[in-house]
Coordinates of C-alpha atoms and ligand atoms in Angstrom, one line a residue:
M211 CA -0.1 -0.4 0.1
V212 CA 1.0 3.4 -0.9
V213 CA -0.1 7.0 0.7
S214 CA 0.8 9.9 -0.6
N215 CA -0.8 13.5 -0.5
R216 CA -1.2 13.8 -3.8
E217 CA -3.5 11.6 -5.9
P218 CA -1.6 10.4 -9.2
Y219 CA -4.9 10.6 -11.0
I220 CA -7.6 13.6 -10.6
H221 CA -10.5 13.5 -12.3
A222 CA -12.3 17.7 -13.1
Y223 CA -15.1 18.6 -14.9
R224 CA -14.5 19.3 -18.1
N225 CA -17.2 21.1 -20.6
G226 CA -19.8 19.1 -18.5
Q227 CA -17.7 15.7 -19.1
V228 CA -15.6 13.8 -16.1
Q229 CA -12.2 14.2 -17.6
V230 CA -8.9 13.3 -16.0
R231 CA -5.8 14.1 -15.4
R232 CA -1.7 13.5 -14.5
P233 CA -0.4 15.8 -11.7
A234 CA 2.6 17.7 -11.8
S235 CA 4.2 16.0 -8.7
G236 CA 8.1 14.3 -9.5
L237 CA 5.9 11.6 -6.4
T238 CA 3.6 10.4 -8.2
V239 CA 5.3 10.0 -11.9
A240 CA 7.7 8.4 -10.1
L241 CA 5.6 5.9 -8.3
D242 CA 2.6 5.1 -10.4
P243 CA 4.8 2.6 -13.1
V244 CA 5.9 0.8 -10.0
M245 CA 2.3 0.8 -8.8
R246 CA 1.2 -0.1 -12.3
A247 CA 3.7 -3.0 -12.0
V248 CA 2.7 -4.7 -8.4
G249 CA -0.7 -3.8 -8.7
G250 CA -2.6 -2.7 -4.3
V251 CA -3.6 0.4 -2.9
W252 CA -2.9 4.1 -4.0
V253 CA -4.0 6.2 -1.1
A254 CA -4.5 9.4 -1.9
H255 CA -5.9 12.4 -0.6
G256 CA -8.9 13.1 -3.3
S257 CA -8.4 16.4 -4.5
G258 CA -10.1 16.8 -8.2
E259 CA -13.9 18.2 -8.6
A260 CA -15.0 15.6 -9.9
D261 CA -13.6 12.3 -7.7
S262 CA -16.3 12.1 -5.6
H263 CA -18.3 11.5 -9.1
V264 CA -16.0 8.0 -9.8
T265 CA -15.3 6.4 -6.8
D266 CA -17.5 4.0 -5.1
E267 CA -19.1 3.3 -1.8
R268 CA -15.7 3.0 -0.4
D269 CA -14.1 5.5 -2.0
R270 CA -12.4 3.4 -4.6
I271 CA -11.5 3.7 -8.1
R272 CA -9.5 1.2 -10.0
V273 CA -6.7 3.2 -12.4
P274 CA -5.2 3.8 -14.8
P275 CA -8.4 4.5 -16.4
E276 CA -7.0 3.4 -19.4
K277 CA -6.0 0.2 -18.3
P278 CA -6.5 -1.0 -13.9
A279 CA -4.3 -2.3 -12.4
Y280 CA -4.0 -0.9 -8.6
T281 CA -6.9 0.8 -6.5
L282 CA -6.9 5.0 -5.6
K283 CA -8.4 4.7 -1.8
R284 CA -9.5 8.5 -1.6
V285 CA -9.4 10.9 1.5
W286 CA -12.0 13.6 1.7
L287 CA -10.8 16.2 3.2
N288 CA -12.5 19.6 3.3
K289 CA -11.6 23.2 3.0
E290 CA -10.7 24.0 6.8
Q291 CA -8.7 20.7 6.6
E292 CA -6.5 21.9 3.1
E293 CA -5.6 25.4 4.3
G294 CA -4.4 23.9 7.3
Y295 CA -2.9 20.9 6.5
Y296 CA -1.3 21.3 2.9
Y297 CA -1.7 24.9 2.6
G298 CA -0.7 25.7 6.6
L299 CA 1.5 23.5 7.7
A300 CA 2.8 21.6 5.1
N301 CA 4.1 24.4 1.9
S302 CA 4.4 26.9 4.9
A303 CA 5.7 25.4 7.5
L304 CA 7.7 22.1 6.9
W305 CA 8.8 23.4 2.9
P306 CA 10.1 26.0 3.8
L307 CA 11.9 24.5 7.2
C308 CA 13.6 22.0 4.6
H309 CA 14.6 23.8 1.9
I310 CA 17.3 25.8 2.3
A311 CA 15.4 28.8 -0.1
Y312 CA 15.4 31.5 2.3
R313 CA 11.8 31.8 3.3
R314 CA 11.1 32.2 6.4
P315 CA 9.0 29.1 7.3
V316 CA 5.1 30.8 8.7
F317 CA 3.9 28.0 12.1
R318 CA 0.7 27.9 12.8
A319 CA -1.0 26.4 15.8
A320 CA -4.4 25.8 14.1
D321 CA -2.6 24.7 10.9
W322 CA -1.0 22.0 13.0
D323 CA -4.1 21.0 14.5
C324 CA -5.2 20.5 10.8
Y325 CA -2.0 18.7 10.6
R326 CA -2.8 16.3 13.3
E327 CA -6.5 15.8 12.6
V328 CA -5.5 15.3 9.1
N329 CA -2.9 12.6 9.8
E330 CA -5.5 11.0 11.9
K331 CA -8.0 10.3 8.7
F332 CA -5.2 9.5 6.6
A333 CA -4.5 6.4 9.5
Q334 CA -7.8 5.4 9.7
A335 CA -8.4 4.6 5.4
V336 CA -4.8 2.7 6.1
A337 CA -6.4 1.2 8.6
E338 CA -9.2 0.2 7.3
E339 CA -7.6 -1.5 4.0
V340 CA -5.2 -2.8 5.9
G341 CA -7.3 -5.1 8.3
E342 CA -5.1 -7.4 10.0
E343 CA -2.8 -8.4 7.0
K344 CA 0.5 -8.5 7.6
A345 CA 0.6 -5.2 4.9
F346 CA 3.4 -3.0 3.0
V347 CA 2.6 0.1 3.9
F348 CA 4.9 2.7 2.0
V349 CA 4.3 6.2 3.2
Q350 CA 5.6 9.3 1.2
D351 CA 6.6 12.7 2.1
Y352 CA 6.1 15.6 4.6
H353 CA 2.8 15.9 4.3
L354 CA 2.3 12.1 7.3
A355 CA 4.9 12.8 9.6
L356 CA 2.6 11.9 11.9
L357 CA 1.1 8.2 10.3
P358 CA 4.2 5.7 10.7
R359 CA 3.2 5.9 14.2
L360 CA -0.7 5.8 14.1
V361 CA -0.8 3.1 11.3
K362 CA 1.9 1.4 13.9
E363 CA -0.8 1.7 16.7
R364 CA -3.6 1.2 15.1
C365 CA -2.2 -2.3 12.4
P366 CA 1.3 -3.6 14.4
Q367 CA 1.6 -6.3 12.0
A368 CA 2.2 -4.0 9.7
T369 CA 5.6 -3.3 8.4
V370 CA 5.9 1.0 7.8
A371 CA 8.5 2.6 5.7
H372 CA 8.8 6.8 4.9
F373 CA 10.6 7.9 2.0
W374 CA 11.6 11.2 2.4
H375 CA 11.0 13.7 -1.1
I376 CA 12.8 16.5 -0.3
P377 CA 15.5 17.4 2.1
W378 CA 16.6 17.5 5.1
P379 CA 18.0 20.5 7.1
N380 CA 20.5 20.6 9.1
P381 CA 20.1 19.9 13.0
E382 CA 20.7 23.8 13.8
V383 CA 17.6 24.9 11.3
F384 CA 15.4 22.3 12.1
R385 CA 15.4 22.7 16.2
I386 CA 13.4 26.3 15.6
C387 CA 10.4 23.9 14.5
P388 CA 7.5 23.9 17.5
W389 CA 6.8 20.6 16.7
K390 CA 10.1 19.3 16.2
V391 CA 9.4 16.1 18.3
E392 CA 6.1 15.8 18.0
L393 CA 7.0 15.1 14.4
L394 CA 10.4 12.7 14.9
D395 CA 8.2 10.7 17.7
G396 CA 5.8 10.1 14.0
L397 CA 8.7 9.1 12.2
L398 CA 10.5 6.8 14.0
G399 CA 7.3 5.1 14.2
N400 CA 9.0 4.2 10.2
D401 CA 10.4 0.6 10.2
M402 CA 12.7 1.7 7.9
L403 CA 12.5 6.2 6.8
S404 CA 14.5 6.8 3.7
F405 CA 15.3 9.8 2.6
H406 CA 17.2 10.6 -1.7
I407 CA 20.9 11.5 -0.6
R408 CA 22.7 9.6 2.3
Y409 CA 23.5 13.8 3.5
H410 CA 19.8 14.2 4.6
A411 CA 19.6 10.7 6.4
N412 CA 22.6 11.4 8.4
N413 CA 21.1 15.2 8.5
F414 CA 18.5 13.6 10.2
I415 CA 20.0 11.1 12.3
D416 CA 22.3 14.5 13.7
T417 CA 18.5 15.8 14.7
V418 CA 17.4 13.2 16.6
D419 CA 20.7 12.7 18.2
R420 CA 19.8 16.4 19.4
E421 CA 16.0 16.5 19.7
L422 CA 15.1 13.2 21.6
E423 CA 16.5 10.9 24.1
A424 CA 17.3 8.1 21.9
R425 CA 20.0 5.9 20.6
P426 CA 21.8 7.0 17.2
D427 CA 23.7 3.5 16.2
R428 CA 25.4 5.3 13.4
E429 CA 27.2 2.1 12.8
M430 CA 24.0 0.3 11.4
T431 CA 22.5 4.1 10.8
A432 CA 19.8 3.2 12.8
I433 CA 17.7 4.7 15.6
I434 CA 16.5 3.2 18.9
Y435 CA 13.5 5.1 20.1
R436 CA 10.7 3.5 22.8
G437 CA 12.0 0.0 22.2
Q438 CA 11.8 0.1 18.7
T439 CA 13.7 0.5 15.7
T440 CA 14.3 3.4 12.5
K441 CA 17.0 1.7 9.7
I442 CA 17.4 5.1 8.2
R443 CA 19.0 4.8 4.6
H444 CA 18.9 6.7 1.1
F445 CA 17.9 5.5 -2.4
P446 CA 17.8 8.2 -5.5
I447 CA 14.9 8.0 -6.7
S448 CA 14.4 7.9 -10.6
V449 CA 11.7 7.4 -13.6
D450 CA 10.5 4.7 -15.8
F451 CA 13.1 5.2 -18.3
E452 CA 11.9 2.6 -20.5
T453 CA 8.9 4.3 -20.8
I454 CA 9.8 7.8 -21.3
H455 CA 12.6 6.9 -24.7
W456 CA 9.7 4.7 -26.4
E457 CA 7.1 7.6 -25.8
A458 CA 10.0 10.3 -26.9
N459 CA 10.4 8.0 -30.4
R460 CA 6.3 7.6 -31.4
R461 CA 4.7 9.7 -34.0
P462 CA 2.6 11.7 -31.9
V463 CA 5.5 13.5 -29.6
K464 CA 7.5 14.3 -33.4
L465 CA 4.7 15.5 -35.1
R466 CA 3.9 18.2 -32.6
M467 CA 7.8 18.8 -32.4
R468 CA 6.7 20.0 -35.4
E469 CA 3.5 22.3 -34.7
L470 CA 5.3 23.7 -31.4
R471 CA 7.8 24.9 -33.6
E472 CA 6.1 26.9 -35.4
Q473 CA 2.9 27.7 -33.1
L474 CA 5.9 28.6 -30.8
R475 CA 8.4 30.5 -33.8
L476 CA 11.1 28.5 -31.8
P477 CA 14.7 28.5 -33.8
T478 CA 15.9 25.5 -35.6
R479 CA 19.1 24.9 -32.6
N480 CA 18.9 27.5 -30.2
I481 CA 16.2 26.2 -28.1
G482 CA 16.8 26.5 -24.8
L483 CA 14.0 24.2 -21.1
G484 CA 12.9 24.8 -18.8
I485 CA 10.1 22.6 -17.1
D486 CA 9.1 23.4 -13.4
R487 CA 6.1 23.8 -10.7
A488 CA 6.0 27.6 -10.4
D489 CA 7.4 27.0 -6.9
Y490 CA 11.0 29.3 -5.1
T491 CA 12.7 26.6 -4.0
K492 CA 13.3 25.7 -8.2
G493 CA 15.0 28.5 -8.9
I494 CA 13.2 30.4 -11.9
P495 CA 13.6 34.0 -11.1
E496 CA 17.5 33.0 -10.9
R497 CA 17.7 31.4 -14.2
L498 CA 15.8 34.5 -16.1
R499 CA 18.3 36.2 -14.9
A500 CA 21.2 34.4 -16.6
I501 CA 18.9 34.1 -19.9
D502 CA 19.3 38.3 -19.6
R503 CA 22.9 38.1 -18.4
F504 CA 23.2 35.6 -22.2
L505 CA 22.0 38.0 -24.1
E506 CA 24.0 40.7 -23.2
L507 CA 27.1 38.5 -22.9
S508 CA 25.9 37.0 -26.9
P509 CA 24.3 40.1 -28.5
E510 CA 24.9 37.7 -32.0
Y511 CA 22.3 35.4 -30.7
A512 CA 19.0 38.0 -31.1
G513 CA 16.6 36.3 -33.4
D514 CA 18.3 32.8 -33.3
F515 CA 17.7 31.5 -29.7
A516 CA 14.5 30.5 -27.7
F517 CA 14.1 30.2 -23.9
V518 CA 11.3 27.6 -23.5
Q519 CA 9.6 28.1 -20.0
V520 CA 6.4 25.6 -18.6
A521 CA 6.0 27.0 -14.9
V522 CA 2.7 24.7 -13.5
P523 CA 0.9 26.6 -11.2
S524 CA 1.6 25.0 -8.0
R525 CA -0.3 25.7 -4.2
V526 CA -1.2 29.7 -5.2
H527 CA -2.8 30.2 -2.2
V528 CA 0.2 30.8 -0.4
E529 CA 1.2 34.4 -0.6
E530 CA 4.7 33.8 -1.0
Y531 CA 4.0 31.7 -4.2
R532 CA 1.8 34.6 -5.5
R533 CA 4.1 37.0 -5.5
L534 CA 6.6 34.0 -7.2
N535 CA 4.4 34.7 -10.3
D536 CA 3.8 38.2 -9.9
E537 CA 7.4 38.6 -9.8
I538 CA 8.2 35.4 -12.8
D539 CA 5.7 37.9 -14.7
G540 CA 7.3 41.2 -14.4
L541 CA 11.0 39.5 -15.4
V542 CA 8.9 37.9 -18.8
E543 CA 8.1 40.9 -19.4
E544 CA 11.5 42.9 -18.4
I545 CA 13.5 40.5 -20.6
N546 CA 11.8 40.7 -23.6
W547 CA 11.3 43.7 -23.4
K548 CA 14.9 44.2 -23.6
H549 CA 16.3 41.4 -25.7
G550 CA 13.8 42.2 -28.4
R551 CA 13.5 42.9 -31.6
G552 CA 10.6 43.3 -34.1
A553 CA 8.1 39.9 -33.6
W554 CA 11.2 38.1 -32.0
K555 CA 11.2 37.9 -28.0
P556 CA 14.3 35.2 -26.3
I557 CA 10.9 34.1 -23.6
V558 CA 8.3 31.8 -23.6
Y559 CA 6.6 31.6 -21.6
L560 CA 4.2 28.7 -20.8
P561 CA 2.8 29.0 -17.4
Q562 CA -0.2 26.5 -17.6
H563 CA -0.3 22.3 -17.2
L564 CA 1.1 20.8 -20.4
P565 CA 0.1 17.5 -21.9
P566 CA 2.7 14.1 -21.4
T567 CA 3.3 15.0 -25.3
D568 CA 4.1 18.8 -25.8
L569 CA 6.4 17.7 -22.4
L570 CA 7.8 15.5 -24.5
A571 CA 7.9 17.4 -28.2
L572 CA 9.7 20.5 -25.8
Y573 CA 12.5 18.0 -24.2
R574 CA 12.8 16.9 -28.0
L575 CA 13.3 20.2 -29.6
A576 CA 16.2 22.0 -26.3
R577 CA 19.1 21.9 -27.0
F578 CA 19.9 22.0 -23.4
C579 CA 17.3 21.9 -20.0
L580 CA 18.0 24.1 -16.9
V581 CA 17.7 22.6 -13.6
S582 CA 18.3 26.0 -11.3
S583 CA 16.6 24.6 -7.7
L584 CA 17.8 26.6 -5.2
H585 CA 17.6 23.2 -3.3
D586 CA 16.5 20.2 -4.1
G587 CA 15.7 16.5 -2.8
M588 CA 16.4 14.7 -6.6
N589 CA 14.7 16.7 -9.7
L590 CA 13.5 14.4 -11.7
V591 CA 12.8 16.9 -14.6
A592 CA 16.2 16.4 -15.4
K593 CA 16.4 12.6 -15.2
E594 CA 13.1 12.8 -17.8
F595 CA 15.5 15.1 -19.9
V596 CA 18.2 12.3 -20.1
A597 CA 15.5 9.9 -20.5
A598 CA 13.8 11.2 -23.8
N599 CA 16.5 12.2 -25.6
V600 CA 16.4 10.0 -27.7
E601 CA 19.0 12.0 -30.4
E602 CA 21.4 12.3 -27.9
D603 CA 21.5 15.5 -29.0
G604 CA 20.9 17.9 -25.8
V605 CA 23.1 19.3 -22.7
L606 CA 21.6 19.5 -18.9
L607 CA 22.0 21.9 -17.1
L608 CA 22.0 20.6 -13.1
S609 CA 22.0 22.9 -9.9
Q610 CA 25.0 21.1 -7.3
F611 CA 22.4 21.7 -4.5
T612 CA 20.1 19.0 -6.1
G613 CA 20.3 14.9 -4.9
A614 CA 20.3 14.6 -9.0
A615 CA 24.1 16.4 -9.5
R616 CA 24.9 13.4 -7.3
E617 CA 24.2 10.6 -10.2
L618 CA 24.4 12.6 -12.9
R619 CA 27.8 14.0 -13.2
D620 CA 28.4 14.5 -16.7
A621 CA 25.3 17.1 -16.7
L622 CA 27.5 20.5 -16.8
I623 CA 27.1 21.3 -13.4
I624 CA 25.9 25.0 -12.0
N625 CA 25.9 27.5 -8.9
P626 CA 22.0 29.1 -9.9
F627 CA 23.1 31.9 -7.2
A628 CA 26.3 32.8 -9.3
T629 CA 24.4 34.4 -12.8
D630 CA 27.5 35.5 -14.7
H631 CA 29.1 31.8 -14.5
L632 CA 25.4 30.2 -15.5
A633 CA 25.5 32.7 -18.3
E634 CA 28.7 31.7 -19.9
Q635 CA 27.6 28.1 -19.8
I636 CA 24.9 28.9 -20.9
H637 CA 27.2 29.8 -23.9
Q638 CA 29.2 26.7 -23.4
A639 CA 25.8 23.8 -23.9
L640 CA 25.2 26.0 -26.8
T641 CA 28.5 25.8 -29.1
M642 CA 29.5 22.3 -27.4
E643 CA 31.3 20.1 -29.9
D644 CA 28.6 17.1 -31.1
D645 CA 30.9 15.1 -30.5
E646 CA 31.1 16.0 -26.8
V647 CA 27.9 16.2 -26.3
R648 CA 26.4 13.2 -27.5
R649 CA 29.7 11.5 -25.0
R650 CA 27.6 13.2 -22.4
M651 CA 24.6 12.3 -23.0
R652 CA 24.6 8.7 -23.7
R653 CA 27.2 8.3 -19.8
L654 CA 24.2 10.7 -18.4
R655 CA 21.4 7.7 -20.0
D656 CA 22.8 5.0 -19.4
T657 CA 23.5 6.1 -15.3
V658 CA 19.2 6.8 -15.9
R659 CA 18.8 2.9 -17.5
E660 CA 20.4 1.5 -14.9
R661 CA 18.9 3.3 -11.9
N662 CA 15.8 3.2 -13.3
I663 CA 12.6 4.1 -10.4
Y664 CA 12.1 -0.2 -11.2
K665 CA 15.6 -0.5 -9.1
W666 CA 13.8 2.2 -6.9
A667 CA 11.5 0.4 -5.8
G668 CA 13.1 -2.7 -5.9
D669 CA 15.8 -1.9 -3.6
I670 CA 13.3 -0.6 -1.2
I671 CA 11.8 -3.3 -1.4
R672 CA 14.5 -6.1 -0.6
K673 CA 16.1 -3.7 2.0
L674 CA 12.9 -3.6 4.0
G675 CA 12.5 -8.0 3.5
R676 CA 16.3 -8.2 4.7
L677 CA 15.7 -5.6 7.9
V678 CA 12.4 -7.3 9.0
Ligands
F6P184 O1 9.4 17.3 -3.7 C1 8.2 16.4 -2.9 C2 6.6 16.6 -4.0 O2 5.8 16.3 -3.0 C3 7.1 16.0 -5.7 O3 7.2 14.8 -5.6 C4 6.7 17.0 -5.8 O4 7.3 17.1 -6.9 C5 5.7 17.9 -5.5 O5 6.5 18.3 -3.9 C6 4.2 18.1 -5.3 O6 3.9 19.2 -5.3 P1 2.2 19.1 -4.5 O7 1.7 17.8 -4.2 O8 2.2 20.0 -3.7 O9 1.2 19.7 -6.0

């Protein structure tokens, strides 16, 4: 059983019809193929307006719609709960607390109450499905930190593992959280807690050592607390390489490449690409400033260059996200005004959700993909770009502050805060010899092909099997 806040399929009304959509979420993109392969139940918040229209009396629906392979069980939250738990505690307190992106976390007692209430609600839904079975419950992310202990209390026979998809900060940062003890206590209900990289796992052990009367076993990378042992591990998450590779090679994507080139008036070769949720941790203003600097330094690219930025709207009820959207709008306007000539504008800004075929077409059209996160647990856009680059003719510029940078060594590793250097690296990506582009991309593809999402899931399940 997988448990996460975000659901893999969202049902919504469009022109009076129920339509299904896949959210812009690394977590769901990564775990959906695993669930398709192994079956089981995925418990998640039912966030679509038509979600309840399509579920049965136990709030369940079989997915994916085109070829059902597993069950999605939806948990319903009212507006107040969504406000306090999702927009409040999860995304105004824990998100900025764990990402070092210089935004001050907001801690509201009312949000904490909602967070506890919603974690209880998820625990109830999990217990309904698990019953007396020796199930394997796989909890996802920072929305559900209290869930492992709550599930263990209700279903002691279940094996509970948790994957924390965002960074874990050092103890100095985490100690400001008013509910740090409760959060750590909840997480130590797990049999195994995992992060993308060793650094975050070590930060977690240091935090527990500082805050709780617990016994960290650094040799075994485990924590013994309240008579229970929680193993702390790291497994870098990935994507379904073969499926992306195969889809990217299909005719609809090739057709879309032609159409998009025309519609967006893209040049033949010098195309840069950014694809993100509109989130302040992704470094979108920083990358736009670097594009601006690049155009100042290399005016010969005027008329023969485009940077396509897809920014999927996200968490717009949180003030910081609204401010970010305004900032991006302003920067795009300013840079296009400053460098534009006649009908040509250097930045093509698409603040919308695009279908998978369009995303694959853009990945294939791009000479370079720029991932400039200020801090990111992993970043799967980097891996998707590599998997979609079937012609091995693209360059990946990847922030050193992503988990992915530890594996994808053949990318051009960048610092999004160093604007001038990043502008030079953009130039380097456009002028790199074809042989070198291919050599680097081949090695990147070998890495992602081998360390794919099935290896990630297999490694976790194998490790857990040995531990319990
Ligand atoms: O990085 C954590 C994460 O859960 C990712 O898996 C995903 O890309 C993103 O946050 C989704 O955010 P939300 O579910 O709030 O839209």
